[in-house]
Tab-separated table of C-alpha atoms and ligand atoms in Angstrom:
chain	number	residue	atom	x	y	z
B	466	UNK	CA	49.782	55.243	52.989
B	467	UNK	CA	48.081	58.399	51.778
B	468	UNK	CA	44.813	56.847	50.620
B	469	UNK	CA	41.746	57.007	52.795
B	470	UNK	CA	40.963	53.933	54.846
B	471	UNK	CA	37.565	53.909	53.152
B	472	UNK	CA	39.229	53.514	49.785
B	473	UNK	CA	40.350	49.978	49.252
B	474	UNK	CA	43.502	49.377	47.213
B	475	UNK	CA	42.954	49.023	43.474
B	476	UNK	CA	44.775	46.012	42.020
B	477	UNK	CA	46.206	46.225	38.525
B	478	UNK	CA	44.391	43.095	37.393
B	479	UNK	CA	41.675	40.810	38.712
B	480	UNK	CA	41.072	38.004	36.217
B	481	UNK	CA	37.528	36.701	35.812
B	482	UNK	CA	36.696	33.339	34.293
B	483	UNK	CA	33.271	31.648	34.054
B	484	UNK	CA	31.724	30.642	37.358
B	485	UNK	CA	31.080	27.008	38.308
B	486	UNK	CA	27.392	27.126	37.320
B	487	UNK	CA	28.310	28.075	33.746
B	488	UNK	CA	30.980	25.367	33.477
B	489	UNK	CA	28.970	22.539	35.088
B	490	UNK	CA	26.892	21.522	32.017
B	491	UNK	CA	30.161	20.959	30.136
B	492	UNK	CA	31.678	19.010	33.044
B	493	UNK	CA	28.628	16.763	32.946
B	494	UNK	CA	29.308	16.106	29.278
B	495	UNK	CA	32.848	15.035	30.220
B	496	UNK	CA	31.442	12.648	32.855
B	497	UNK	CA	29.151	11.208	30.221
B	498	UNK	CA	31.827	10.967	27.502
B	499	UNK	CA	34.600	9.545	29.721
B	500	UNK	CA	37.009	11.307	27.372
B	501	UNK	CA	39.418	13.612	29.196
B	502	UNK	CA	42.149	14.691	26.768
B	503	UNK	CA	43.677	13.851	23.335
B	504	UNK	CA	41.463	15.885	20.974
B	505	UNK	CA	38.202	15.059	22.759
B	506	UNK	CA	34.717	16.234	21.782
B	507	UNK	CA	34.822	19.427	23.872
B	508	UNK	CA	38.148	20.567	22.405
B	509	UNK	CA	36.788	19.788	18.926
B	510	UNK	CA	33.590	21.703	19.683
B	511	UNK	CA	35.535	24.712	21.002
B	512	UNK	CA	37.787	24.764	17.906
B	513	UNK	CA	34.789	24.663	15.651
B	514	UNK	CA	32.930	27.411	17.547
B	515	UNK	CA	36.063	29.575	17.539
B	516	UNK	CA	36.427	29.086	13.768
B	517	UNK	CA	32.910	30.479	13.416
B	518	UNK	CA	33.717	33.293	15.855
B	519	UNK	CA	36.710	34.343	13.741
B	520	UNK	CA	34.879	33.710	10.462
B	521	UNK	CA	37.537	31.272	9.222
B	522	UNK	CA	37.319	27.889	7.503
B	523	UNK	CA	37.035	24.573	9.285
B	524	UNK	CA	40.447	23.071	10.064
B	525	UNK	CA	42.287	26.395	10.396
B	526	UNK	CA	42.343	26.628	14.212
B	527	UNK	CA	44.273	24.433	16.658
B	528	UNK	CA	43.930	24.623	20.428
B	529	UNK	CA	47.047	23.897	22.476
B	530	UNK	CA	48.153	24.126	26.106
B	531	UNK	CA	49.584	27.686	25.955
B	532	UNK	CA	50.592	30.388	23.510
B	533	UNK	CA	54.234	29.796	24.441
B	534	UNK	CA	54.001	26.136	23.381
B	535	UNK	CA	52.103	27.227	20.289
B	536	UNK	CA	54.939	29.545	19.228
B	537	UNK	CA	57.534	26.827	19.888
B	538	UNK	CA	55.647	24.263	17.803
B	539	UNK	CA	54.915	26.719	14.995
B	540	UNK	CA	58.635	27.552	14.819
B	541	UNK	CA	59.621	23.892	14.825
B	542	UNK	CA	57.648	23.474	11.605
B	543	UNK	CA	59.706	26.156	9.836
B	544	UNK	CA	62.626	23.931	8.877
B	545	UNK	CA	65.248	26.568	9.669
B	546	UNK	CA	68.787	25.568	10.700
B	547	UNK	CA	69.141	24.845	14.419
B	548	UNK	CA	71.018	27.607	16.210
B	549	UNK	CA	70.255	30.251	13.560
B	550	UNK	CA	69.065	33.739	14.436
B	551	UNK	CA	65.406	34.681	14.804
B	552	UNK	CA	64.510	38.396	14.931
B	553	UNK	CA	62.036	39.434	17.600
B	554	UNK	CA	61.336	42.651	19.523
B	555	UNK	CA	63.003	43.219	22.885
B	556	UNK	CA	59.741	45.016	23.769
B	557	UNK	CA	57.715	41.908	24.595
B	558	UNK	CA	56.872	39.480	27.363
B	559	UNK	CA	59.551	36.964	28.367
B	560	UNK	CA	57.538	34.165	26.719
B	561	UNK	CA	58.579	35.287	23.230
B	562	UNK	CA	62.364	34.836	23.552
B	563	UNK	CA	61.755	31.708	25.660
B	564	UNK	CA	59.731	30.195	22.817
B	565	UNK	CA	62.355	31.170	20.221
B	566	UNK	CA	65.101	29.619	22.320
B	567	UNK	CA	63.068	26.473	23.020
B	568	UNK	CA	62.530	26.105	19.287
B	569	UNK	CA	66.339	25.785	18.955
B	570	UNK	CA	66.850	29.261	17.522
B	571	UNK	CA	68.878	32.156	18.889
B	572	UNK	CA	66.944	35.347	19.760
B	573	UNK	CA	68.118	38.452	17.866
B	574	UNK	CA	66.507	41.479	19.514
B	575	UNK	CA	65.336	44.344	17.344
B	576	UNK	CA	63.685	47.697	18.042
B	577	UNK	CA	60.031	48.628	17.607
B	578	UNK	CA	58.344	51.478	15.796
B	579	UNK	CA	57.519	54.542	17.899
B	580	UNK	CA	53.904	54.726	16.666
B	581	UNK	CA	52.897	51.063	16.591
B	582	UNK	CA	55.171	49.680	19.337
B	583	UNK	CA	55.633	46.696	16.990
B	584	UNK	CA	58.516	45.676	14.714
B	585	UNK	CA	58.518	47.493	11.380
B	586	UNK	CA	59.306	44.839	8.739
B	587	UNK	CA	61.365	47.400	6.778
B	588	UNK	CA	63.755	47.723	9.732
B	589	UNK	CA	64.694	44.048	9.332
B	590	UNK	CA	66.078	44.419	5.817
B	591	UNK	CA	69.423	45.572	7.269
B	592	UNK	CA	69.855	42.167	8.988
B	593	UNK	CA	68.183	40.068	6.298
B	594	UNK	CA	71.346	38.023	5.674
B	595	UNK	CA	71.847	37.277	9.360
B	596	UNK	CA	68.398	35.997	10.336
B	597	UNK	CA	66.471	32.837	9.418
B	598	UNK	CA	63.044	33.709	10.838
B	599	UNK	CA	61.011	36.496	12.463
B	600	UNK	CA	58.557	36.546	15.361
B	601	UNK	CA	56.734	39.892	15.311
B	602	UNK	CA	54.731	40.686	18.454
B	603	UNK	CA	51.359	42.444	18.438
B	604	UNK	CA	51.755	44.587	21.589
B	605	UNK	CA	48.996	44.565	24.211
B	606	UNK	CA	46.285	43.416	21.824
B	607	UNK	CA	47.124	45.852	19.030
B	608	UNK	CA	46.399	44.424	15.577
B	609	UNK	CA	49.184	43.886	13.047
B	610	UNK	CA	48.755	44.612	9.366
B	611	UNK	CA	49.153	41.171	7.759
B	612	UNK	CA	49.535	42.733	4.277
B	613	UNK	CA	52.868	44.215	5.411
B	614	UNK	CA	54.113	40.919	6.785
B	615	UNK	CA	52.966	38.932	3.763
B	616	UNK	CA	54.730	41.280	1.365
B	617	UNK	CA	57.858	41.215	3.573
B	618	UNK	CA	57.748	37.423	3.456
B	619	UNK	CA	57.287	37.410	-0.316
B	620	UNK	CA	60.290	39.738	-0.710
B	621	UNK	CA	62.660	38.017	1.721
B	622	UNK	CA	61.470	34.407	1.858
B	623	UNK	CA	61.791	34.522	5.647
B	624	UNK	CA	59.440	32.329	7.697
B	625	UNK	CA	57.283	34.299	10.154
B	626	UNK	CA	55.283	33.326	13.250
B	627	UNK	CA	53.160	36.072	14.844
B	628	UNK	CA	52.998	36.313	18.647
B	629	UNK	CA	49.572	37.862	19.094
B	630	UNK	CA	49.064	36.605	22.648
B	631	UNK	CA	46.682	39.403	23.704
B	632	UNK	CA	44.795	39.764	20.428
B	633	UNK	CA	41.727	37.565	20.835
B	634	UNK	CA	39.444	40.523	20.178
B	635	UNK	CA	41.445	42.505	17.639
B	636	UNK	CA	42.003	39.400	15.523
B	637	UNK	CA	38.240	38.890	15.312
B	638	UNK	CA	37.387	42.522	14.629
B	639	UNK	CA	40.119	44.271	12.652
B	640	UNK	CA	40.081	43.534	8.914
B	641	UNK	CA	43.814	44.014	8.298
B	642	UNK	CA	44.607	41.484	11.038
B	643	UNK	CA	43.349	38.544	9.011
B	644	UNK	CA	44.007	34.857	8.573
B	645	UNK	CA	46.836	34.067	6.150
B	646	UNK	CA	49.588	31.508	5.513
B	647	UNK	CA	51.508	33.160	8.368
B	648	UNK	CA	50.529	31.469	11.647
B	649	UNK	CA	49.113	33.739	14.356
B	650	UNK	CA	49.235	32.593	17.985
B	651	UNK	CA	46.788	33.816	20.660
B	652	UNK	CA	46.933	33.170	24.408
B	653	UNK	CA	43.920	31.981	26.403
B	654	UNK	CA	45.643	32.501	29.755
B	655	UNK	CA	43.394	33.629	32.618
B	656	UNK	CA	44.810	37.156	32.402
B	657	UNK	CA	43.704	37.608	28.796
B	658	UNK	CA	40.283	38.941	27.764
B	659	UNK	CA	39.148	35.495	26.616
B	660	UNK	CA	40.614	32.891	28.922
B	661	UNK	CA	40.307	29.292	30.008
B	662	UNK	CA	43.050	29.191	32.651
B	663	UNK	CA	45.949	28.087	30.480
B	664	UNK	CA	45.639	27.692	26.737
B	665	UNK	CA	46.762	28.805	23.322
B	666	UNK	CA	45.240	29.039	19.886
B	667	UNK	CA	46.925	28.888	16.498
B	668	UNK	CA	45.215	30.246	13.390
B	669	UNK	CA	46.586	29.609	9.913
B	670	UNK	CA	45.064	29.261	6.443
B	671	UNK	CA	47.266	26.256	5.738
B	672	UNK	CA	45.267	23.267	7.008
B	673	UNK	CA	48.246	20.896	6.684
B	674	UNK	CA	50.175	23.214	8.977
B	675	UNK	CA	47.350	23.126	11.543
B	676	UNK	CA	47.286	19.310	11.343
B	677	UNK	CA	51.057	19.259	11.847
B	678	UNK	CA	50.754	21.484	14.941
B	679	UNK	CA	48.197	19.092	16.394
B	680	UNK	CA	50.545	16.162	15.751
B	681	UNK	CA	53.412	18.047	17.387
B	682	UNK	CA	51.229	18.801	20.411
B	683	UNK	CA	50.785	15.024	20.763
B	684	UNK	CA	54.497	14.075	20.932
B	685	UNK	CA	54.804	14.195	17.138
B	686	UNK	CA	52.619	11.169	16.432
B	687	UNK	CA	50.934	11.222	13.047
B	688	UNK	CA	48.573	8.623	11.641
B	689	UNK	CA	51.480	6.371	10.600
B	690	UNK	CA	54.874	7.667	11.673
B	691	UNK	CA	56.664	10.126	13.938
B	692	UNK	CA	58.481	12.517	11.626
B	693	UNK	CA	59.208	15.313	14.076
B	694	UNK	CA	60.100	15.717	17.737
B	695	UNK	CA	56.941	16.864	19.425
B	696	UNK	CA	55.847	17.587	22.959
B	697	UNK	CA	52.821	17.203	25.149
B	698	UNK	CA	50.990	20.462	24.544
B	699	UNK	CA	47.421	19.265	24.116
B	700	UNK	CA	44.443	21.027	25.660
B	701	UNK	CA	42.440	18.871	28.092
B	702	UNK	CA	38.667	18.511	28.012
B	703	UNK	CA	38.417	20.305	31.373
B	704	UNK	CA	40.174	23.372	29.976
B	705	UNK	CA	37.928	23.266	26.912
B	706	UNK	CA	34.881	23.185	29.242
B	707	UNK	CA	35.986	26.527	30.710
B	708	UNK	CA	36.646	27.860	27.193
B	709	UNK	CA	33.166	26.862	26.000
B	710	UNK	CA	31.537	28.547	29.004
B	711	UNK	CA	33.715	31.612	28.363
B	712	UNK	CA	32.538	31.728	24.749
B	713	UNK	CA	28.878	31.438	25.847
B	714	UNK	CA	29.410	34.564	27.972
B	715	UNK	CA	31.810	36.384	25.644
B	716	UNK	CA	29.625	39.234	24.380
B	717	UNK	CA	28.733	40.159	27.940
B	718	UNK	CA	32.362	40.041	29.113
B	719	UNK	CA	33.512	41.977	26.078
B	720	UNK	CA	30.948	44.723	26.733
B	721	UNK	CA	32.378	45.284	30.221
B	722	UNK	CA	35.926	45.608	28.882
B	723	UNK	CA	34.691	48.001	26.187
B	724	UNK	CA	32.957	50.176	28.789
B	725	UNK	CA	36.163	50.360	30.801
B	726	UNK	CA	38.202	51.171	27.727
B	727	UNK	CA	35.798	53.994	26.829
B	728	UNK	CA	36.019	55.394	30.357
B	729	UNK	CA	39.821	55.384	30.233
B	730	UNK	CA	39.840	57.053	26.821
B	731	UNK	CA	37.538	59.778	28.105
B	732	UNK	CA	39.358	60.524	31.370
B	733	UNK	CA	42.864	60.175	29.941
B	734	UNK	CA	41.846	62.469	27.092
B	735	UNK	CA	40.767	65.061	29.643
B	736	UNK	CA	44.268	65.213	31.077
B	737	UNK	CA	45.984	65.269	27.702
B	738	UNK	CA	47.180	61.658	27.695
B	739	UNK	CA	46.251	58.923	25.310
B	740	UNK	CA	44.900	55.497	26.089
B	741	UNK	CA	47.298	53.233	24.177
B	742	UNK	CA	44.331	51.157	23.082
B	743	UNK	CA	42.474	52.754	20.302
B	744	UNK	CA	39.987	51.377	17.860
B	745	UNK	CA	37.132	48.975	18.042
B	746	UNK	CA	38.856	46.244	20.016
B	747	UNK	CA	39.496	45.466	23.637
B	748	UNK	CA	42.442	44.203	25.643
B	749	UNK	CA	42.928	43.006	29.208
B	750	UNK	CA	45.543	45.682	29.830
B	751	UNK	CA	45.240	49.450	29.748
B	752	UNK	CA	48.469	51.193	28.896
B	753	UNK	CA	49.342	54.855	29.043
B	754	UNK	CA	52.473	56.554	27.753
B	755	UNK	CA	53.808	59.036	30.326
B	756	UNK	CA	55.165	62.388	29.112
B	757	UNK	CA	58.618	61.604	30.582
B	758	UNK	CA	60.862	58.658	31.300
B	759	UNK	CA	60.447	58.301	35.064
B	760	UNK	CA	57.874	55.559	35.127
B	761	UNK	CA	59.283	53.891	38.231
B	762	UNK	CA	58.722	57.066	40.305
B	763	UNK	CA	55.112	57.231	39.114
B	764	UNK	CA	54.608	53.545	39.973
B	765	UNK	CA	55.825	54.170	43.530
B	766	UNK	CA	53.712	57.283	44.084
B	767	UNK	CA	50.600	55.498	42.829
B	768	UNK	CA	51.426	52.555	45.075
B	769	UNK	CA	51.456	54.881	48.088
B	770	UNK	CA	47.922	55.904	47.054
B	771	UNK	CA	46.753	52.286	46.985
B	772	UNK	CA	46.789	52.101	43.179
B	773	UNK	CA	48.689	49.173	41.737
B	774	UNK	CA	50.183	49.642	38.282
B	775	UNK	CA	52.577	47.460	36.293
B	776	UNK	CA	55.410	47.789	33.844
B	777	UNK	CA	54.122	44.734	32.058
B	778	UNK	CA	57.268	44.169	30.020
B	779	UNK	CA	59.635	45.371	32.737
B	780	UNK	CA	62.871	46.723	31.274
B	781	UNK	CA	62.605	44.842	27.978
B	782	UNK	CA	63.726	41.246	27.431
B	783	UNK	CA	67.295	42.257	26.563
B	784	UNK	CA	67.811	43.356	30.193
B	785	UNK	CA	66.952	39.941	31.643
B	786	UNK	CA	70.104	38.096	32.643
B	787	UNK	CA	68.821	35.033	30.803
B	788	UNK	CA	68.762	36.924	27.486
B	789	UNK	CA	71.422	39.608	27.921
B	790	UNK	CA	74.044	37.668	25.941
B	791	UNK	CA	71.999	37.567	22.738
B	792	UNK	CA	72.677	39.886	19.790
B	793	UNK	CA	70.622	43.001	19.232
B	794	UNK	CA	70.263	46.067	17.097
B	795	UNK	CA	70.180	49.492	18.833
B	796	UNK	CA	66.993	49.515	20.939
B	797	UNK	CA	66.294	53.235	21.059
B	798	UNK	CA	62.474	53.233	21.023
B	799	UNK	CA	62.381	50.180	23.266
B	800	UNK	CA	64.369	52.045	25.941
B	801	UNK	CA	61.957	54.987	25.692
B	802	UNK	CA	58.915	52.717	26.103
B	803	UNK	CA	60.523	50.754	28.921
B	804	UNK	CA	60.802	54.011	30.886
B	805	UNK	CA	57.498	55.616	29.948
B	806	UNK	CA	54.799	52.976	29.288
B	807	UNK	CA	52.645	52.111	32.277
B	808	UNK	CA	49.914	49.496	32.761
B	809	UNK	CA	46.929	50.925	34.667
B	810	UNK	CA	44.360	48.883	36.644
B	811	UNK	CA	42.050	47.159	34.171
B	812	UNK	CA	39.553	44.540	35.272
B	813	UNK	CA	35.898	43.691	35.085
B	814	UNK	CA	34.141	45.151	38.113
B	815	UNK	CA	36.037	48.455	38.035
B	816	UNK	CA	33.614	51.349	38.304
B	817	UNK	CA	33.769	54.897	36.997
B	818	UNK	CA	34.812	55.924	40.526
B	819	UNK	CA	37.784	53.561	40.346
B	820	UNK	CA	38.816	55.016	36.978
B	821	UNK	CA	38.513	58.591	38.301
B	822	UNK	CA	40.652	57.661	41.304
B	823	UNK	CA	43.302	56.138	39.037
B	824	UNK	CA	43.356	59.197	36.774
B	825	UNK	CA	43.466	61.712	39.574
B	826	UNK	CA	46.233	59.679	41.277
B	827	UNK	CA	48.078	59.610	37.965
B	828	UNK	CA	47.826	63.407	37.642
B	829	UNK	CA	49.214	63.894	41.134
B	830	UNK	CA	51.997	61.400	40.517
B	831	UNK	CA	52.995	63.095	37.253
B	832	UNK	CA	53.048	66.527	38.878
B	833	UNK	CA	55.031	65.267	41.849
B	834	UNK	CA	57.559	63.605	39.559
B	835	UNK	CA	57.941	66.513	37.161
B	836	UNK	CA	56.257	69.801	38.217
B	837	UNK	CA	56.907	71.280	34.767
B	838	UNK	CA	54.168	68.965	33.473
B	839	UNK	CA	51.614	70.388	35.908
B	840	UNK	CA	50.351	72.948	33.416
B	841	UNK	CA	49.177	70.543	30.764
B	842	UNK	CA	48.172	67.778	33.130
B	843	UNK	CA	45.926	69.333	35.708
B	844	UNK	CA	43.671	67.232	37.917
B	845	UNK	CA	41.121	70.052	37.686
B	846	UNK	CA	40.421	69.129	34.090
B	847	UNK	CA	39.064	65.864	35.462
B	848	UNK	CA	35.920	67.839	36.311
B	849	UNK	CA	35.204	68.137	32.585
B	850	UNK	CA	34.450	64.428	32.381
R	1843	PLP	C1	53.451	38.914	24.116
R	1843	PLP	C2	53.181	37.613	24.825
R	1843	PLP	N1	53.603	36.470	24.272
R	1843	PLP	C3	53.368	35.273	24.841
R	1843	PLP	C4	52.677	35.175	26.044
R	1843	PLP	C5	52.515	33.837	26.684
R	1843	PLP	O1	51.210	33.335	26.628
R	1843	PLP	P1	50.880	31.992	27.417
R	1843	PLP	O2	50.822	32.349	28.865
R	1843	PLP	O3	49.556	31.548	26.889
R	1843	PLP	O4	51.954	31.015	27.139
R	1843	PLP	C6	52.212	36.335	26.661
R	1843	PLP	C7	51.485	36.241	27.929
R	1843	PLP	O5	51.119	37.201	28.548
R	1843	PLP	C8	52.467	37.586	26.035
R	1843	PLP	O6	52.067	38.736	26.587
């Protein structure tokens, strides 16, 4: 270990959910109500407060047990042939292909755009005749432009479900990432900016669709009949209690993430690297693109300095044994990102000193890995901050 004994290791993530004192008033309501799951008053209250938070109409938000289940259920409503191909990026978390597969479709991996790290709808036209649906992914909280996806849908007639797991903040703040007929799924997992332990949220303008999702999350029961195979993917009242307390404290939590994001932008800028996050939105991950493709070496050097980093999406989903058999287009940009994108420590409670330590460790790791980069990425420039 080359870090000083006085410097404690810096983890890559340290989730923070509301403390017991903030949750207790909601738990007392549950005691009083004696209603524990199945669309109870706290889940209803959280949906309604989140609709206000996002500035959307009543009946356009459904809470479910996870984003993964949300994607599965949204896809089951698409009425596409079982076993047909669904295009999705290989540059995503393993939940996306798992959801596609569990919705009885076959993942068809496609590449992402170098600038946005998301699927460019135009790139799908070459496989239009092969695929029956698309699941674009909004990477690491980055907003998608819904105009592009709506016009792609109008042109091709393909059903679309957006995996926007990390986009709680960008969906609320970025105009182009707006509610539409295309369902958008957010994750409320503990590792996300807005969390309640485990949970997912579906937003769609089509209120019948939202009602259908709720039915599917309750085994497929409707008021009279069971038309579709559902599952148990409801959110419990206890989870909603955490979500309500999280929403009470949201502005405060958000401000801490914003401060951290600003610090990273400043210090990364000083060494000539860019914070992947840009714009007026926050994310629970901080990603940097290294100037070469030896990310694993940098991870190991930083580890020896007590700084934990993460290749959040590992080598891309197409490399997992579970998904390696599925068809794909050439994944040129994906392979570049797999070997150069790195998740830096990002959690509430990190101080400016922590950020400086991460950046100076990063400089040293980059120089040690590729000395030719030492000129443009000098730790001395850190003093400018
Ligand atoms: C891109 C992406 N999709 C889906 C998920 C799954 O979300 P959940 O844990 O709520 O099922 C994640 C979780 O990190 C994710 O990053």
